[in-house]
Coordinates of C-alpha atoms in Angstrom, one line a residue:
X767 CA 32.0 11.3 -23.2
X768 CA 28.5 12.0 -24.5
X769 CA 29.8 13.4 -27.8
X770 CA 32.0 10.3 -28.2
X771 CA 29.1 8.1 -27.5
X772 CA 26.9 9.9 -30.1
X773 CA 29.7 9.6 -32.7
X774 CA 30.1 5.8 -32.0
X775 CA 26.3 5.3 -32.2
X776 CA 26.0 7.3 -35.4
X777 CA 28.7 5.2 -37.1
X778 CA 26.9 2.0 -35.9
X779 CA 23.6 3.1 -37.4
X780 CA 25.2 3.3 -40.8
X781 CA 26.8 -0.2 -40.6
X782 CA 24.8 -3.1 -41.8
X783 CA 24.9 -6.7 -40.5
X784 CA 22.5 -9.1 -38.7
X785 CA 20.4 -7.9 -35.8
X786 CA 22.5 -10.0 -33.5
X787 CA 25.8 -8.4 -34.7
X788 CA 24.3 -4.9 -34.4
X789 CA 22.9 -5.6 -30.9
X790 CA 26.3 -6.9 -29.8
X791 CA 28.0 -3.7 -31.0
X792 CA 25.5 -1.5 -29.2
X793 CA 26.1 -3.6 -26.0
X794 CA 29.8 -2.9 -26.5
X795 CA 29.2 0.9 -26.4
X796 CA 26.8 0.5 -23.4
X797 CA 29.5 -1.5 -21.5
X798 CA 32.0 1.3 -22.2
X799 CA 29.6 3.9 -20.9
X800 CA 28.9 1.9 -17.7
X801 CA 32.6 1.9 -16.8
X802 CA 32.5 5.7 -16.3
X803 CA 31.2 7.4 -13.2
X804 CA 29.5 10.6 -12.0
X805 CA 28.3 13.2 -14.5
X806 CA 30.2 11.4 -17.3
X807 CA 28.1 8.2 -16.6
X808 CA 24.8 10.1 -16.5
X809 CA 25.5 12.1 -19.7
X810 CA 26.8 9.0 -21.5
X811 CA 23.7 7.0 -20.6
X812 CA 21.4 9.8 -21.7
X813 CA 23.2 10.1 -25.1
X814 CA 23.0 6.3 -25.5
X815 CA 19.3 6.1 -24.6
X816 CA 18.4 9.0 -26.8
X817 CA 20.1 7.3 -29.8
X818 CA 18.8 3.8 -29.1
X819 CA 15.1 4.8 -29.1
X820 CA 15.4 6.7 -32.3
X821 CA 13.1 5.5 -35.1
X822 CA 16.0 4.9 -37.4
X823 CA 17.1 1.9 -35.3
X824 CA 15.2 -1.4 -35.7
X825 CA 12.7 -2.1 -33.0
X826 CA 14.1 -5.6 -32.7
X827 CA 17.4 -4.1 -31.6
X828 CA 16.2 -1.1 -29.6
X829 CA 13.9 -3.2 -27.5
X830 CA 16.7 -5.7 -26.7
X831 CA 19.1 -2.9 -25.8
X832 CA 16.6 -0.9 -23.8
X833 CA 15.8 -4.1 -21.8
X834 CA 19.6 -4.3 -21.1
X835 CA 19.6 -0.7 -20.0
X836 CA 16.7 -1.3 -17.6
X837 CA 18.6 -4.2 -16.0
X838 CA 21.7 -2.1 -15.6
X839 CA 19.7 0.7 -14.0
X840 CA 18.9 -1.5 -11.1
X841 CA 22.6 -1.9 -10.3
X842 CA 23.4 1.8 -10.3
X843 CA 23.2 4.0 -7.2
X844 CA 19.7 5.4 -6.7
X845 CA 20.5 9.1 -7.4
X846 CA 22.0 8.2 -10.8
X847 CA 19.4 5.6 -11.6
X848 CA 16.5 7.9 -10.8
X849 CA 17.8 10.7 -13.0
X850 CA 18.5 8.4 -16.0
X851 CA 15.1 6.5 -15.5
X852 CA 13.2 9.7 -15.7
X853 CA 15.1 10.8 -18.8
X854 CA 14.4 7.4 -20.4
X855 CA 10.7 7.6 -19.7
X856 CA 10.6 11.1 -21.2
X857 CA 12.4 10.1 -24.4
X858 CA 10.4 6.9 -24.9
X859 CA 7.0 8.6 -24.3
X860 CA 6.3 9.5 -28.0
X861 CA 6.8 5.8 -28.9
X862 CA 5.7 4.3 -25.6
X863 CA 3.4 1.7 -27.3
X864 CA 6.5 0.2 -28.9
X865 CA 8.4 -0.2 -25.6
X866 CA 5.6 -1.1 -23.1
X867 CA 7.5 -4.0 -21.4
X868 CA 10.7 -1.9 -21.0
X869 CA 8.8 1.1 -19.7
X870 CA 6.9 -1.0 -17.2
X871 CA 10.1 -2.5 -15.9
X872 CA 11.7 1.0 -15.5
X873 CA 8.6 2.3 -13.7
X874 CA 8.7 -0.6 -11.3
X875 CA 12.3 0.1 -10.5
X876 CA 11.7 3.9 -10.2
X877 CA 8.9 3.1 -7.7
X878 CA 11.3 1.0 -5.7
X879 CA 13.7 3.9 -5.4
X880 CA 10.9 6.3 -4.3
X881 CA 9.7 3.7 -1.8
X882 CA 13.2 3.5 -0.3
X883 CA 13.2 7.3 0.0
X884 CA 9.7 6.9 1.7
X885 CA 8.3 9.2 -1.0
X886 CA 5.1 7.2 -1.2
X887 CA 3.0 9.3 -3.5
X888 CA 5.6 9.6 -6.2
X889 CA 6.2 5.9 -6.0
X890 CA 2.5 5.3 -6.5
X891 CA 2.1 7.8 -9.3
X892 CA 5.0 6.2 -11.2
X893 CA 3.3 2.8 -11.1
X894 CA -0.1 4.3 -12.1
X895 CA 1.6 5.3 -15.3
X896 CA 1.9 1.6 -16.4
X897 CA -1.1 1.0 -18.8
X898 CA -2.2 -2.3 -17.3
X899 CA -5.6 -2.3 -18.9
X900 CA -5.2 0.0 -21.9
X901 CA -1.9 -1.0 -23.4
X902 CA -1.2 -3.4 -26.2
X903 CA 0.8 -5.7 -24.0
X904 CA -1.2 -8.5 -22.3
X905 CA -0.1 -8.5 -18.6
X906 CA -0.6 -11.5 -16.5
X907 CA -3.3 -11.5 -13.8
X908 CA -0.7 -11.8 -11.1
X909 CA 1.4 -8.9 -12.5
X910 CA -1.7 -6.6 -12.6
X911 CA -2.9 -7.7 -9.2
X912 CA 0.5 -7.3 -7.6
X913 CA 0.9 -3.8 -9.1
X914 CA -2.6 -2.6 -8.0
X915 CA -1.9 -3.9 -4.5
X916 CA 1.4 -2.1 -4.4
X917 CA -0.2 1.2 -5.6
X918 CA -3.0 0.8 -2.9
X919 CA -0.4 0.2 -0.2
X920 CA 1.7 3.2 -1.2
X921 CA -1.3 5.5 -1.2
X922 CA -2.2 4.2 2.3
X923 CA 1.4 5.0 3.4
X924 CA 0.8 8.5 2.1
X925 CA -2.5 8.7 4.1
X926 CA -4.7 8.8 1.1
X927 CA -7.3 6.0 1.7
X928 CA -9.6 7.4 -1.1
X929 CA -7.0 6.6 -3.8
X930 CA -6.0 3.4 -2.1
X931 CA -9.6 2.2 -2.2
X932 CA -9.9 3.0 -5.9
X933 CA -7.0 0.6 -6.6
X934 CA -8.0 -2.1 -4.1
X935 CA -11.3 -2.1 -5.9
X936 CA -9.5 -2.8 -9.2
X937 CA -7.6 -5.6 -7.4
X938 CA -10.9 -7.0 -6.2
X939 CA -11.8 -7.9 -9.7
X940 CA -8.6 -9.9 -10.2
X941 CA -8.0 -11.6 -6.8
X942 CA -10.5 -14.3 -7.4
X943 CA -8.8 -15.3 -10.7
X944 CA -5.3 -15.9 -9.2
X945 CA -4.0 -19.1 -7.8
X946 CA -1.1 -17.4 -6.0
X947 CA -2.0 -17.8 -2.3
X948 CA 0.6 -15.2 -1.3
X949 CA -1.0 -12.5 -3.5
X950 CA -4.4 -13.5 -2.1
X951 CA -3.1 -12.9 1.4
X952 CA -1.6 -9.5 0.3
X953 CA -4.9 -8.5 -1.1
X954 CA -6.8 -9.4 2.1
X955 CA -4.3 -7.5 4.3
X956 CA -4.4 -4.4 2.0
X957 CA -8.2 -4.6 1.8
X958 CA -8.5 -4.7 5.6
X959 CA -6.1 -1.8 5.9
X960 CA -8.2 0.3 3.5
X961 CA -11.4 -0.4 5.5
X962 CA -9.5 0.5 8.6
X963 CA -8.3 3.8 7.2
X964 CA -11.8 4.6 5.8
X965 CA -13.1 4.1 9.4
X966 CA -15.2 1.1 8.4
X967 CA -14.0 -0.5 11.6
X968 CA -16.3 -3.4 12.0
X969 CA -15.7 -4.6 8.4
X970 CA -11.9 -4.2 8.9
X971 CA -12.1 -6.1 12.2
X972 CA -13.8 -9.0 10.4
X973 CA -11.1 -9.1 7.7
X974 CA -8.3 -8.9 10.2
X975 CA -9.8 -11.7 12.3
X976 CA -10.1 -13.9 9.2
X977 CA -6.4 -13.3 8.5
X978 CA -5.4 -14.2 12.1
X979 CA -6.5 -17.8 11.3
X980 CA -4.5 -18.2 8.0
X981 CA -1.7 -20.7 8.7
X982 CA 0.3 -19.5 5.7
X983 CA 1.0 -16.3 7.7
X984 CA 3.7 -16.3 10.3
X985 CA 2.5 -16.6 13.8
X986 CA 3.7 -13.2 14.8
X987 CA 1.8 -11.6 11.9
X988 CA -1.3 -13.6 12.8
X989 CA -1.2 -12.1 16.3
X990 CA -0.8 -8.6 14.8
X991 CA -3.9 -9.2 12.7
X992 CA -5.8 -10.4 15.8
X993 CA -4.6 -7.2 17.6
X994 CA -5.8 -5.1 14.7
X995 CA -9.2 -6.9 14.8
X996 CA -9.5 -6.2 18.5
X997 CA -8.6 -2.5 18.1
X998 CA -11.0 -2.0 15.2
X999 CA -13.8 -3.7 17.1
X1000 CA -13.4 -1.4 20.1
X1001 CA -13.4 1.7 17.8
X1002 CA -16.5 0.5 15.9
X1003 CA -19.9 2.0 16.5
X1004 CA -22.1 0.1 18.9
X1005 CA -24.6 -2.3 17.3
X1006 CA -25.3 -6.0 16.7
X1007 CA -22.3 -6.4 14.4
X1008 CA -19.9 -5.1 17.0
X1009 CA -21.6 -7.2 19.7
X1010 CA -21.1 -10.4 17.6
X1011 CA -17.4 -9.4 16.9
X1012 CA -16.8 -8.7 20.7
X1013 CA -18.2 -12.2 21.5
X1014 CA -16.0 -13.8 18.8
X1015 CA -12.9 -12.2 20.1
X1016 CA -13.7 -12.6 23.8
X1017 CA -14.0 -16.4 23.3
X1018 CA -10.7 -16.5 21.4
X1019 CA -8.1 -17.5 24.0
X1020 CA -5.4 -15.9 21.9
X1021 CA -6.8 -12.4 22.8
X1022 CA -5.9 -12.9 26.5
X1023 CA -2.2 -12.3 25.6
X1024 CA -3.0 -9.0 23.9
X1025 CA -2.5 -5.7 25.7
X1026 CA -6.0 -4.4 25.1
X1027 CA -7.7 -7.5 26.5
X1028 CA -9.0 -5.7 29.6
X1029 CA -11.0 -3.2 27.4
X1030 CA -12.4 -6.1 25.3
X1031 CA -13.5 -7.9 28.4
X1032 CA -15.3 -4.8 29.8
X1033 CA -17.0 -4.1 26.5
X1034 CA -18.2 -7.7 26.2
X1035 CA -19.4 -7.8 29.8
X1036 CA -21.1 -4.4 29.5
X1037 CA -19.0 -2.8 32.2
X1038 CA -18.3 0.9 32.5
X1039 CA -14.9 1.9 31.1
X1040 CA -13.0 4.7 32.9
X1041 CA -10.8 7.1 31.0
X1042 CA -7.8 6.1 33.2
X1043 CA -8.1 2.6 31.8
X1044 CA -7.8 3.7 28.2
X1045 CA -4.2 5.0 28.4
X1046 CA -2.6 1.8 27.4
X1047 CA -5.1 1.1 24.6
X1048 CA -4.8 4.7 23.2
X1049 CA -1.0 4.1 22.8
X1050 CA -1.8 1.2 20.4
X1051 CA -3.7 3.4 18.0
X1052 CA -2.3 4.4 14.6
X1053 CA -2.5 8.1 13.6
X1054 CA -5.6 7.8 11.5
X1055 CA -7.4 6.1 14.4
X1056 CA -6.7 9.1 16.6
X1057 CA -8.6 11.5 14.3
X1058 CA -11.1 13.8 15.9
X1059 CA -14.9 13.8 15.1
X1060 CA -17.0 16.8 14.2
X1061 CA -17.7 17.6 17.9
X1062 CA -14.0 17.6 18.8
X1063 CA -13.9 14.2 20.5
X1064 CA -11.7 11.4 19.2
X1065 CA -13.0 8.2 17.6
X1066 CA -12.0 6.3 20.8
X1067 CA -14.0 8.8 22.9
X1068 CA -17.1 8.4 20.8
X1069 CA -16.9 4.5 20.9
X1070 CA -16.4 4.4 24.7
X1071 CA -19.1 6.9 25.4
X1072 CA -21.5 4.9 23.2
X1073 CA -20.5 1.7 25.1
X1074 CA -20.8 3.4 28.5
X1075 CA -24.3 4.7 27.6
X1076 CA -25.5 1.2 26.8
X1077 CA -23.9 -0.1 30.0
X1078 CA -25.5 2.6 32.1
X1079 CA -28.9 1.9 30.5
X1080 CA -28.6 -1.7 31.9
X1081 CA -27.6 -0.4 35.3
X1082 CA -30.1 2.4 35.9
X1083 CA -33.8 2.9 35.2
X1084 CA -33.6 6.6 36.1
X1085 CA -30.6 8.9 36.2
X1086 CA -30.1 12.7 36.0
X1087 CA -28.0 14.3 33.3
X1088 CA -25.5 15.5 35.9
X1089 CA -25.2 12.0 37.3
X1090 CA -24.9 10.5 33.9
X1091 CA -22.2 13.0 32.9
X1092 CA -20.3 12.2 36.0
X1093 CA -20.6 8.4 35.4
X1094 CA -19.5 8.7 31.8
X1095 CA -16.8 11.3 32.7
X1096 CA -18.1 13.8 30.2
X1097 CA -19.6 17.3 30.6
X1098 CA -23.3 17.2 31.4
X1099 CA -24.1 19.2 28.2
X1100 CA -22.6 16.4 26.1
X1101 CA -24.6 13.8 28.0
X1102 CA -27.7 15.8 27.0
X1103 CA -26.7 15.7 23.4

């Protein structure tokens, strides 16, 4: 089939006619290839693509036909589409400036395939290859913002908050320029998640809490944002910012229906929190929130110990290290530290 395709395309390249007539003939060959299946389809498409991006064919025609190819790739099964998409990107690379729009479309599609496979890093890396700032094509603010947010989200899924933060920072420069409220919400959600993953818990809590009031968001998602605000506040280091956030959440009646409300209440009222009371709350934590600190304790352990120390300081004027260790349910050597 691939040899037959090459022969047909070779004969077309030697036939004159208007751009429209030539484009229609190339589409006829493409339609014939798409009626095949399996290896024959893959090899036929590769032969067709290799010929269509050749410098001998007018850019006016090759761009139109490559756009058509990109549209058809979205209708093929993922295995075939992925293979042909990679081949296309490889063949187009020497002339990528001439096919920026087509390449961007294929990369977006390829990223969708990797995302369906939960191959987050490859999906992100494919999108990073789109020259949003350096190419000749002028992309819209919304397109660039949406792509940067998608890349940041994919890196978060791959547990790489450093890369995610780099792309959310690029998005930060654009989000004020868009009038698309949905994109603005996506930005705020993604930014809150990046802060959360980077263990900037009190900043994340503030962003999540803001989102919980946005009426454009579904009620269930607003409650999820509120729950995330509560979790991040409890995990944050003790201080004035956390105290203010605890007060804000405690006075929010919606928090009373959240599973971690009892911990919020005890923190706000400066009551000692027992380890046995943390089991339900610990089950709400995401993997990155369960990370261990340098001394082997978890982020939650550290936050609760800090809280309990402050609570104990308001209950006792004098207390031995042994008694303090017993009260905080930690070894006395740690209470000394």
